[in-house]
Tab-separated table of C-alpha atoms in Angstrom:
chain	number	residue	atom	x	y	z
I	1	PHE	CA	18.859	44.606	-19.819
I	2	VAL	CA	16.475	44.543	-16.810
I	3	LEU	CA	18.493	45.755	-14.069
I	4	ALA	CA	19.639	48.991	-16.363
I	5	GLY	CA	16.408	49.645	-17.218
I	6	SER	CA	15.079	49.726	-13.819
I	7	GLY	CA	16.239	49.924	-10.173
I	8	ILE	CA	19.403	51.763	-8.696
I	9	LEU	CA	21.358	50.994	-11.480
I	10	GLY	CA	19.309	52.429	-14.589
I	11	VAL	CA	18.962	55.694	-12.178
I	12	VAL	CA	22.947	55.844	-11.835
I	13	LEU	CA	23.338	55.298	-15.774
I	14	PHE	CA	20.508	57.812	-16.394
I	15	LEU	CA	21.697	60.364	-13.933
I	16	GLY	CA	25.384	59.564	-15.125
I	17	ALA	CA	24.757	60.541	-19.246
I	18	LEU	CA	22.927	63.058	-18.387
I	19	LEU	CA	24.838	65.044	-16.046
I	20	ILE	CA	28.577	64.916	-17.201
I	21	PRO	CA	28.813	66.705	-19.946
I	22	LEU	CA	26.932	69.722	-17.924
I	23	PHE	CA	30.040	68.790	-15.523
I	24	TYR	CA	32.854	68.524	-18.643
I	25	ARG	CA	34.800	71.660	-19.262
I	26	GLN	CA	33.028	73.153	-15.976
I	27	SER	CA	29.503	74.206	-18.904
I	28	TYR	CA	27.709	75.202	-15.263
I	29	ARG	CA	29.423	77.905	-15.272
I	30	ASN	CA	28.150	79.240	-18.826
I	31	ASP	CA	24.495	80.667	-18.198
I	32	PHE	CA	23.032	79.794	-21.634
I	33	TYR	CA	23.664	76.075	-20.957
I	34	LEU	CA	22.624	75.757	-16.985
I	35	GLY	CA	19.007	77.560	-18.081
I	36	PHE	CA	19.154	74.905	-21.079
I	37	TYR	CA	19.456	71.823	-18.471
I	38	ILE	CA	17.196	73.633	-16.269
I	39	LEU	CA	14.326	73.796	-19.191
I	40	PHE	CA	14.929	70.035	-19.971
I	41	LEU	CA	14.670	69.369	-16.549
I	42	VAL	CA	11.879	70.340	-15.705
I	43	SER	CA	10.493	69.571	-19.074
I	44	PHE	CA	11.462	65.504	-17.680
I	45	MET	CA	9.709	66.051	-15.081
I	46	VAL	CA	6.011	66.824	-16.554
I	47	GLU	CA	6.246	64.862	-19.801
I	48	HIS	CA	8.200	62.026	-21.317
I	49	THR	CA	10.427	63.744	-22.740
I	50	LEU	CA	13.537	61.567	-24.259
I	51	GLU	CA	10.651	58.763	-25.203
I	52	THR	CA	9.691	59.795	-28.348
I	53	ALA	CA	11.829	60.488	-31.085
I	54	LEU	CA	11.322	64.067	-31.664
I	55	GLY	CA	11.809	64.679	-27.497
I	56	VAL	CA	15.216	62.710	-28.416
I	57	GLY	CA	15.860	64.779	-31.314
I	58	ILE	CA	15.191	68.297	-29.952
I	59	PHE	CA	17.068	67.655	-26.778
I	60	SER	CA	20.480	66.356	-28.945
I	61	SER	CA	20.259	68.923	-30.878
I	62	PHE	CA	20.496	71.860	-27.743
I	63	LEU	CA	22.854	69.963	-26.504
I	64	LEU	CA	25.809	70.245	-28.933
I	65	LEU	CA	24.585	73.121	-29.678
I	66	CYS	CA	25.538	74.683	-26.209
I	67	PHE	CA	28.199	71.844	-26.056
I	68	LEU	CA	29.706	74.337	-28.807
I	69	TYR	CA	28.378	77.397	-27.394
I	70	VAL	CA	30.565	77.220	-23.902
I	71	PRO	CA	33.727	78.459	-25.035
I	72	ASN	CA	36.628	76.130	-24.540
I	73	GLU	CA	40.139	77.285	-22.086
I	74	TYR	CA	41.878	75.866	-24.064
I	75	TYR	CA	41.483	77.779	-27.378
I	76	LEU	CA	40.771	81.112	-25.370
I	77	ASN	CA	44.395	80.967	-23.493
I	78	LYS	CA	46.008	79.628	-26.653
I	79	PRO	CA	48.605	82.666	-28.304
I	80	VAL	CA	47.273	83.665	-32.168
I	81	LYS	CA	50.516	83.368	-34.291
């Protein structure tokens, strides 16, 4: 737990968990999703957003909302029966 909480391994795990949803399904192309990430990354710089339950709840809620908002290419190209 010490290696994951501090040092290079902790930074790599944190950034991986934070940025995988951004690059999953090329979500960075959507302006709403990219704006959400920029807003929260700026918030991470000035306060401890993810250290409170309220911060985790708000971040998770908006992340899931944005994740559902980004259209999936599979469903867009699927013919309607």
